mmCIF file of C-alpha atoms and ligand atoms in Angstrom:
data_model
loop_
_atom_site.group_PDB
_atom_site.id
_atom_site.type_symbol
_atom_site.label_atom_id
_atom_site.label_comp_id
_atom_site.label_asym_id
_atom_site.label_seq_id
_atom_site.Cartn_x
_atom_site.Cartn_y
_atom_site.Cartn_z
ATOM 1 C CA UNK U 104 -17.940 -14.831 -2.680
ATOM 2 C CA UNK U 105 -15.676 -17.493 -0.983
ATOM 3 C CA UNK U 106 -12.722 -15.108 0.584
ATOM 4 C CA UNK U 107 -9.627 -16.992 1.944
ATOM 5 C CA UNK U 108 -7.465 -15.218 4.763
ATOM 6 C CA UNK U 109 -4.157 -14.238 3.887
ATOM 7 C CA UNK U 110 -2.620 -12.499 6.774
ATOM 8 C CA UNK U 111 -4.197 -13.432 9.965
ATOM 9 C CA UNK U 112 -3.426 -10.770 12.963
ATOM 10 C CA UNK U 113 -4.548 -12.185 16.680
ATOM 11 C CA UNK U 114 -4.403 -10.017 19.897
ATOM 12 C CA UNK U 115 -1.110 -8.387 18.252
ATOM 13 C CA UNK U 116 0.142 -6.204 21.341
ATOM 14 C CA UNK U 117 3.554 -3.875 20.847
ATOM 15 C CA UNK U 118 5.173 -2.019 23.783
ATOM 16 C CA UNK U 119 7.772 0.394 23.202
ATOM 17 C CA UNK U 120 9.566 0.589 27.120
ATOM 18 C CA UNK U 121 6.048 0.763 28.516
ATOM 19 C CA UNK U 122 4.293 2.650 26.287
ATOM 20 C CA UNK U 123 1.889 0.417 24.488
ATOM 21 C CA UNK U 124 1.503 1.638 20.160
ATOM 22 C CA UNK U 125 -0.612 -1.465 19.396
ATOM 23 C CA UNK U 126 -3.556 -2.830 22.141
ATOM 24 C CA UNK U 127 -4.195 -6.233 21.248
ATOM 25 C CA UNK U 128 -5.284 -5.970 17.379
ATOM 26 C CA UNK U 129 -7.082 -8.735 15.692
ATOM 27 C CA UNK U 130 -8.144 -8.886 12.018
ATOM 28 C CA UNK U 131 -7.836 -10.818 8.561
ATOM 29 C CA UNK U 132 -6.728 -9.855 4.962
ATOM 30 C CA UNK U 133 -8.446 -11.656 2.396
ATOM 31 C CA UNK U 134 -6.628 -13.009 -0.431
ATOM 32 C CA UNK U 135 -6.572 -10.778 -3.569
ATOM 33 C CA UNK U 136 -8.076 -7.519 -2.158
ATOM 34 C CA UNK U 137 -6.947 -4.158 -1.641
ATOM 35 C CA UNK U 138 -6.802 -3.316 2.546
ATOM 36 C CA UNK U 139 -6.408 -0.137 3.770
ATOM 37 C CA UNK U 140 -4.875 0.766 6.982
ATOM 38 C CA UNK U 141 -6.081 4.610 7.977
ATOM 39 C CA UNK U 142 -5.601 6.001 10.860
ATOM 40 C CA UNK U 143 -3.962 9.657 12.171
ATOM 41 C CA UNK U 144 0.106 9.989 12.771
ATOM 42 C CA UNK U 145 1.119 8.125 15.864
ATOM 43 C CA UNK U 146 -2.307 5.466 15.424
ATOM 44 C CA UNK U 147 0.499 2.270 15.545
ATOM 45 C CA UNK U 148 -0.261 1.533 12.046
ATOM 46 C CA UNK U 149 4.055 1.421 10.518
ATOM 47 C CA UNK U 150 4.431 -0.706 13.963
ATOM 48 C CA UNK U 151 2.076 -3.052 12.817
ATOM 49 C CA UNK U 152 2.601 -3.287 9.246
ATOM 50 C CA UNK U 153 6.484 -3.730 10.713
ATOM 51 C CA UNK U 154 5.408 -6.367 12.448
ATOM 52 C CA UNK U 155 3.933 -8.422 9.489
ATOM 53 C CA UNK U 156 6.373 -7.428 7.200
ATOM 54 C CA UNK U 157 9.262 -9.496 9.693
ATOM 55 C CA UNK U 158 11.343 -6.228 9.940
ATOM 56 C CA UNK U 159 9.957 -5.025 14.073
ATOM 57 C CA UNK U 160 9.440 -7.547 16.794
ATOM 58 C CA UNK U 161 6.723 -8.140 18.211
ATOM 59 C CA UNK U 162 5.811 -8.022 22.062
ATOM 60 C CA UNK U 163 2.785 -10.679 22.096
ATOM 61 C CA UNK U 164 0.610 -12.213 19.799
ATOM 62 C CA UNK U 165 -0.173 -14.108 16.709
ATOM 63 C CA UNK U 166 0.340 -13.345 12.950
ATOM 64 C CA UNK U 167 -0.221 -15.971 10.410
ATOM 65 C CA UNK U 168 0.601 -15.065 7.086
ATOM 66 C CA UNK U 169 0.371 -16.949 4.000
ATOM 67 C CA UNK U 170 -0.018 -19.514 6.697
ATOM 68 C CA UNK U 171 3.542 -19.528 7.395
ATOM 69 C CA UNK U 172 3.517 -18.419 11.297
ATOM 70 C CA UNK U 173 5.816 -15.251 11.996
ATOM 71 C CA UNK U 174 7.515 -17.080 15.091
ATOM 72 C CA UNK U 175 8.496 -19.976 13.206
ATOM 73 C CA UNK U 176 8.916 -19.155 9.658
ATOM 74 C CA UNK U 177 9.593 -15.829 9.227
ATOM 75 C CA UNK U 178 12.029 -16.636 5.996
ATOM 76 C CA UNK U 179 9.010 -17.754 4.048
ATOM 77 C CA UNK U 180 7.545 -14.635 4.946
ATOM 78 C CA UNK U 181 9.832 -12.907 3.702
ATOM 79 C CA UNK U 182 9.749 -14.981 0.200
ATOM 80 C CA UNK U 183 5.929 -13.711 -0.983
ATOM 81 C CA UNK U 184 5.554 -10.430 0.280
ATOM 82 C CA UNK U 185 6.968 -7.159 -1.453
ATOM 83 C CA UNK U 186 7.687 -4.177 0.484
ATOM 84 C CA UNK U 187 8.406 -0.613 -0.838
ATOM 85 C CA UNK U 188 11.583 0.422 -0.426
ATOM 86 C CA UNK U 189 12.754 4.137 0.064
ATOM 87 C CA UNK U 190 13.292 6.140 -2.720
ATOM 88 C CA UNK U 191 16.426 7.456 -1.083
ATOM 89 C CA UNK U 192 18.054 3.862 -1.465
ATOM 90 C CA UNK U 193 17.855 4.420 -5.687
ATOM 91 C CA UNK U 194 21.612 4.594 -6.121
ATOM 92 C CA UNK U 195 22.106 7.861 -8.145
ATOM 93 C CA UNK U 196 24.473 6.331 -11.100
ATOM 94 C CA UNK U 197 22.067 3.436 -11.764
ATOM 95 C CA UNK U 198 19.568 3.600 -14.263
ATOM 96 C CA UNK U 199 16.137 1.972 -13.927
ATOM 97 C CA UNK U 200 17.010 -1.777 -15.655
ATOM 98 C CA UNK U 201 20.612 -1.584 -13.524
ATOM 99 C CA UNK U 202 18.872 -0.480 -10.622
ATOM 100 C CA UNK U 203 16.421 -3.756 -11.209
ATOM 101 C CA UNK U 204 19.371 -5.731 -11.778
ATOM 102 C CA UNK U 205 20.654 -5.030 -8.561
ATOM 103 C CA UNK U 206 17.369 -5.765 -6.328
ATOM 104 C CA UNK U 207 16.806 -8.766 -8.010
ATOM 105 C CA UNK U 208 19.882 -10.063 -7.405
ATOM 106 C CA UNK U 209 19.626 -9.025 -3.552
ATOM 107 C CA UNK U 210 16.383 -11.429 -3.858
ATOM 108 C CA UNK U 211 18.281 -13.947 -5.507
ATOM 109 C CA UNK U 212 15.830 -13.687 -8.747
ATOM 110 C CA UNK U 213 16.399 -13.561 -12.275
ATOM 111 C CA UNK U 214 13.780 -10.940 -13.422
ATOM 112 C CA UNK U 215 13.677 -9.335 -16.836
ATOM 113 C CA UNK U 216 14.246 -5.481 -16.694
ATOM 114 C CA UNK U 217 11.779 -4.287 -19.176
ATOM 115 C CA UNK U 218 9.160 -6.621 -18.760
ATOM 116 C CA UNK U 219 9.181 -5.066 -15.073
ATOM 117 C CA UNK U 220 9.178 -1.200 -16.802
ATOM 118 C CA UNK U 221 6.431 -2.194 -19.081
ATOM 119 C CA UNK U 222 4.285 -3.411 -16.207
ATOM 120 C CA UNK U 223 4.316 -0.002 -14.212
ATOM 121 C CA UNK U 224 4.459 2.289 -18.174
ATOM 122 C CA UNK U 225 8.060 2.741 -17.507
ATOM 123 C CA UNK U 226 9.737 1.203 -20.968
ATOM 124 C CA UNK U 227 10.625 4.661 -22.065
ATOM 125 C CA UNK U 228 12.394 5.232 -18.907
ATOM 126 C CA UNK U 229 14.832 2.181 -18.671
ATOM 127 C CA UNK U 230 18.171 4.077 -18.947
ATOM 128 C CA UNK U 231 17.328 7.099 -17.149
ATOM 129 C CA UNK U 232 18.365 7.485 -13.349
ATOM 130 C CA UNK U 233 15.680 7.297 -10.635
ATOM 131 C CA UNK U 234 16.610 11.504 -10.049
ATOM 132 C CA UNK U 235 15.856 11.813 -13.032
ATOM 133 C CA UNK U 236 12.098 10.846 -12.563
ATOM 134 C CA UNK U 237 8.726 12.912 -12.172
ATOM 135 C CA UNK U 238 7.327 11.844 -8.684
ATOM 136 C CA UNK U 239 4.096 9.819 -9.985
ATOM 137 C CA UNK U 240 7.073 8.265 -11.848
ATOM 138 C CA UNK U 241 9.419 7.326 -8.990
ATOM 139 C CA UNK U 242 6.467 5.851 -6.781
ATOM 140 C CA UNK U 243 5.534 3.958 -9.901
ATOM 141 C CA UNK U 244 9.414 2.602 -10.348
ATOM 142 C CA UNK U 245 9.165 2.077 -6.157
ATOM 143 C CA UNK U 246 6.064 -0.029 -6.745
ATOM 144 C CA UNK U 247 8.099 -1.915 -9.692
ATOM 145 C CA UNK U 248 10.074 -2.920 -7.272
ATOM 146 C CA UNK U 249 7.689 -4.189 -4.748
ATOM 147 C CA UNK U 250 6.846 -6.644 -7.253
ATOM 148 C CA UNK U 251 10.435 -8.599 -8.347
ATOM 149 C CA UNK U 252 10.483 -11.343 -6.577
ATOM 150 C CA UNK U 253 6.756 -12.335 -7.472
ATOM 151 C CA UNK U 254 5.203 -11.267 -4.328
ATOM 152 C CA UNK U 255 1.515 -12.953 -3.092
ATOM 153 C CA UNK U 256 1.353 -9.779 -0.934
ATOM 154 C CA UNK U 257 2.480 -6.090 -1.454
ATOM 155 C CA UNK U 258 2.590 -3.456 1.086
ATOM 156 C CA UNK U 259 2.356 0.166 -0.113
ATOM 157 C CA UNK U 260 3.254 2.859 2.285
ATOM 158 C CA UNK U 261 1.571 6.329 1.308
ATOM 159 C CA UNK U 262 2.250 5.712 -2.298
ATOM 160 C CA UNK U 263 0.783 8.264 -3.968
ATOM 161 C CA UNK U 264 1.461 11.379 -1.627
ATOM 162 C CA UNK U 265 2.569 14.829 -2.721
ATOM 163 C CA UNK U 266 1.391 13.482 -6.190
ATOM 164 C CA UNK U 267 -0.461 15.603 -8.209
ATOM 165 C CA UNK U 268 -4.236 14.715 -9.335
ATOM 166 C CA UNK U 269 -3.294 12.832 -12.983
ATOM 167 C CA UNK U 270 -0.589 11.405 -11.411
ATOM 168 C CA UNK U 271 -2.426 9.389 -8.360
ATOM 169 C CA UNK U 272 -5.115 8.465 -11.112
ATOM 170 C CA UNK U 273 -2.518 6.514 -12.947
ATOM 171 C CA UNK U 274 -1.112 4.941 -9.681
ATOM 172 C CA UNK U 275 -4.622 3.664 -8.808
ATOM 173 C CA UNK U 276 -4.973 2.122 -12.046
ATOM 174 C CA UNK U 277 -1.737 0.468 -11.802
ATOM 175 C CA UNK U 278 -2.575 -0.580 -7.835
ATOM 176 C CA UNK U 279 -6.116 -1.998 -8.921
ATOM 177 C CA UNK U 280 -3.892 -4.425 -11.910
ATOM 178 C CA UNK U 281 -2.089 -5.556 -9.186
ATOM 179 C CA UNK U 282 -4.594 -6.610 -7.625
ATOM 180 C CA UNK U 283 -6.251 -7.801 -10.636
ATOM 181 C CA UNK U 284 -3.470 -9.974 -11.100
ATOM 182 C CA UNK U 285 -4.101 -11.676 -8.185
ATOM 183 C CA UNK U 286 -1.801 -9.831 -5.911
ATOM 184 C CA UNK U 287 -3.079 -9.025 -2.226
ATOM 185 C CA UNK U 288 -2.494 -5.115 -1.619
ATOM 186 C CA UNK U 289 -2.341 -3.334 1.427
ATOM 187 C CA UNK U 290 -1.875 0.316 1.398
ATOM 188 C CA UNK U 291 -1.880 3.060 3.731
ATOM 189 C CA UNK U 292 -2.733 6.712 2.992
ATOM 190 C CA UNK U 293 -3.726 9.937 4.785
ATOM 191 C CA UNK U 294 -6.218 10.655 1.183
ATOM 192 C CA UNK U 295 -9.998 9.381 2.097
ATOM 193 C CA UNK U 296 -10.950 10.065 -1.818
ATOM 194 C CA UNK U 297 -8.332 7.395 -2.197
ATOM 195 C CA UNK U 298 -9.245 4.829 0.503
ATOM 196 C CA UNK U 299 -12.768 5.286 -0.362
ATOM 197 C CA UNK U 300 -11.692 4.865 -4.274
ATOM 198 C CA UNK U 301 -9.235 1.965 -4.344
ATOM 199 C CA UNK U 302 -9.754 -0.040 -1.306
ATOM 200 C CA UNK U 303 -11.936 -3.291 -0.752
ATOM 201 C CA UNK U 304 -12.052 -2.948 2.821
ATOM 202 C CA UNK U 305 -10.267 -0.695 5.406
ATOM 203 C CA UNK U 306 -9.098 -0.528 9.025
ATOM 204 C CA UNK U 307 -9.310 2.536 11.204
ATOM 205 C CA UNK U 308 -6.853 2.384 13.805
ATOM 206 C CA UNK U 309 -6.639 4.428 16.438
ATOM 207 C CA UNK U 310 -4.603 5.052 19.480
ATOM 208 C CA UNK U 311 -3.220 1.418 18.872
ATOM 209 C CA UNK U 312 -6.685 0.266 18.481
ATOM 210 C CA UNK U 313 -8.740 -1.194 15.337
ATOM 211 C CA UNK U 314 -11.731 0.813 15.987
ATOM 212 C CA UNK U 315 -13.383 -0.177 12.641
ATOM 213 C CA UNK U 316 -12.953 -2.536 10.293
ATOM 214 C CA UNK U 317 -15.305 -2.760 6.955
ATOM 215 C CA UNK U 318 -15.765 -1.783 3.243
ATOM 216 C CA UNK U 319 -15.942 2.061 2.311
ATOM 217 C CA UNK U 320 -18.862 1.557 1.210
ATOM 218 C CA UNK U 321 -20.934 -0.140 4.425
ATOM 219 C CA UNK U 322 -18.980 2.769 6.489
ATOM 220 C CA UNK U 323 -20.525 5.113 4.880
ATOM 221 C CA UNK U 324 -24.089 3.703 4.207
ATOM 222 C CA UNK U 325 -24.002 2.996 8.547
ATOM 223 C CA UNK U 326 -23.098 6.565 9.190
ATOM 224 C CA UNK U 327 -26.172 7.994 7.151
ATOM 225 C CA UNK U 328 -28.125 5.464 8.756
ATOM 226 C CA UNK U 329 -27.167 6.640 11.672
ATOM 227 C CA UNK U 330 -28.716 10.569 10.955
ATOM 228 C CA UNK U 331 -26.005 12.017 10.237
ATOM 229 C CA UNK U 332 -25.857 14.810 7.906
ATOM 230 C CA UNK U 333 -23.253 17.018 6.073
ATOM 231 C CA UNK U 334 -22.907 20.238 7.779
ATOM 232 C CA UNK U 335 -24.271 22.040 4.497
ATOM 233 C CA UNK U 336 -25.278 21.436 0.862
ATOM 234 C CA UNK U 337 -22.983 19.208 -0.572
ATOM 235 C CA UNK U 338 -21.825 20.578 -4.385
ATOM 236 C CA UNK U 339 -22.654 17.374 -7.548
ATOM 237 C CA UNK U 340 -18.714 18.129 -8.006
ATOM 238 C CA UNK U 341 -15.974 19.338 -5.691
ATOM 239 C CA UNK U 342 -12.596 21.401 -7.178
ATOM 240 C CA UNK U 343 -10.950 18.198 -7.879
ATOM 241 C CA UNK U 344 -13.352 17.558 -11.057
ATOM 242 C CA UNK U 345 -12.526 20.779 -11.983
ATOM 243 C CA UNK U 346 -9.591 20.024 -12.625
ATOM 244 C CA UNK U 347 -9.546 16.730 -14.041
ATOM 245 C CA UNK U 348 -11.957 18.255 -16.413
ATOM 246 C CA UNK U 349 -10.279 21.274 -17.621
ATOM 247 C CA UNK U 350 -6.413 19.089 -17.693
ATOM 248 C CA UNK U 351 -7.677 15.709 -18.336
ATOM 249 C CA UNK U 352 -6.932 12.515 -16.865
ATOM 250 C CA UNK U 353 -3.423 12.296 -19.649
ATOM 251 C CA UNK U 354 -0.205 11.667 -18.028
ATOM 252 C CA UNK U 355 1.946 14.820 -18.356
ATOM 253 C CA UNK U 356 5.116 13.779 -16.877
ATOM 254 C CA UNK U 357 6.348 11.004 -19.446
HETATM 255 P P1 ADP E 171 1.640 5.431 12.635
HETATM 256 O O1 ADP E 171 2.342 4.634 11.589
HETATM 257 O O2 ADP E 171 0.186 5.151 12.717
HETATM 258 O O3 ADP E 171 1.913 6.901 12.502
HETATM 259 P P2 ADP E 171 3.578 4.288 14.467
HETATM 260 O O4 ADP E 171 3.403 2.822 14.446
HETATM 261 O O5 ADP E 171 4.709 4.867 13.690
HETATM 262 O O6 ADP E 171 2.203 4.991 14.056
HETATM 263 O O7 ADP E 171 3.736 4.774 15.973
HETATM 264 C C1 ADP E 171 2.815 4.419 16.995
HETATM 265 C C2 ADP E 171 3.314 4.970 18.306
HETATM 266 O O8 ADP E 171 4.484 4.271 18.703
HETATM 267 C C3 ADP E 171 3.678 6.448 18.272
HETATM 268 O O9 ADP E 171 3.281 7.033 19.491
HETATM 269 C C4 ADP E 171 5.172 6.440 18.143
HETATM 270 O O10 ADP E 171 5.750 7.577 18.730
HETATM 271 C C5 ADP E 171 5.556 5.181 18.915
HETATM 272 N N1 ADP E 171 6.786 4.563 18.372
HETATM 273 C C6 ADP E 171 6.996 4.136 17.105
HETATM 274 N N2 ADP E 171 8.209 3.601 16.960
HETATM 275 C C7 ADP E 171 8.808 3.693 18.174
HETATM 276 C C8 ADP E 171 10.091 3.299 18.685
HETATM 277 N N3 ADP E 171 10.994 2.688 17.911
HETATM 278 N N4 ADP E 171 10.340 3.536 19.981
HETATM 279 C C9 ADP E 171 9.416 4.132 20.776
HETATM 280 N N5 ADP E 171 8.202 4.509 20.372
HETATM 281 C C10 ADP E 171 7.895 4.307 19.078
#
């Protein structure tokens, strides 16, 4: 398959007075795949993603994205990506279409309101307040509005923590439309299940550092190759299919 970079990263380097988060990173996102950016607390993965998303500075290097180059044209950038906002910015007396009203008219776009809801399962929802939402719900209104001004790119910051099983089911599925619909996601999460699950390829940064880059899938395949071996007998189904089994994979929270 012919892949076409979308965001191009070259010796990105980030000092905070002296202390150096991110050592000279270099790596591409393909166009229309899901990337995941892993790493533990305190890897220099928000700095970076900051970094593409125009919103930190930089301290050296190059990031190309959409081939619009950050130094130069960091307007355009701004123009195709969508970033998730905080939940905590959800004006309380708004309802869902109002509170779309008033984002897309920060972005200068004239969206329609329930075409938006319908996209994330949300119709039903259009006049109730964002407090007023179940938490897969919220993160799938915050996604909703990752995507108003069109975006070729969406970043999704830990979108489906403190969610419960059903819940980050449903937000996959919606994730893997996005991308679907031609959409380039890039995601970070602390849930492997859900890297290995949802993303095309991943990153694992540490300590500033890119110290893999590959699918889930060759990862994993390299590391058996390798010798390695589960400490002990691995069960055909783990507490999580429980679950799922015995409560289904229906949304409860509409
Ligand atoms: P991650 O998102 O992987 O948890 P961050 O990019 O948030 O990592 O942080 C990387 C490192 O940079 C951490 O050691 C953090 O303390 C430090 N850091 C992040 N932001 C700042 C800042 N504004 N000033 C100083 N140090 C920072």
């Amino acid at each position: 398959m012919d892949k076409k970079t979308i965001i191009s990263v070259r010796n990105l380097v980030k000092n905070y007075n002296g202390f150096q988060a991110v050592k000279n990173i270099s790596f591409d996102v393909y166009e229309g795949e899901i990337f995941g950016l892993l790493g533990p607390n305190g890897a220099g993965k928000s700095t970076t993603l900051e970094i593409i998303e125009t919103l930190r500075d930089k301290t050296s290097g190059e990031v190309i994205v959409n081939g619009y180059d950050l130094d130069k044209m960091p307007g355009e950038i701004k123009k195709i990506i969508g970033v998730q906002l905080q939940t905590s910015g959800f004006y309380p007396g708004l309802n869902l279409v109002e509170l779309i009203r008033m984002f897309s008219g920060l972005y200068n776009r004239t969206v329609n309101p329930m075409e938006l809801l319908k996209k994330v399962n949300l119709e039903d929802k259009a006049k109730s307040k964002s407090k007023e939402l179940s938490g897969g719900q919220r993160q799938r209104f915050s996604i909703a509005t990752t995507l108003i001004n069109n975006p070729k790119i969406v970043f999704l910051d830990e979108p489906t923590t403190g969610l419960d099983p059903q819940a980050r089911r449903n937000l996959w599925d919606l994730i893997r439309e996005i991308r679907d619909n031609g959409t380039t996601v890039i995601i970070t999460t602390h849930y492997m299940d859900e890297a290995e699950q949802l993303c095309d390829r991943i990153a694992i940064m540490d300590e500033g550092k890119i110290i893999k880059l590959d699918s889930p899938d060759h990862m994993i395949d390299e590391l058996v190759e390798s010798g390695f071996e589960r400490p002990k007998q691995v069960k055909a189904a783990n507490l999580e299919d429980v679950f799922i089994h015995l409560t289904g994979r229906v949304i409860r929270e509409a």
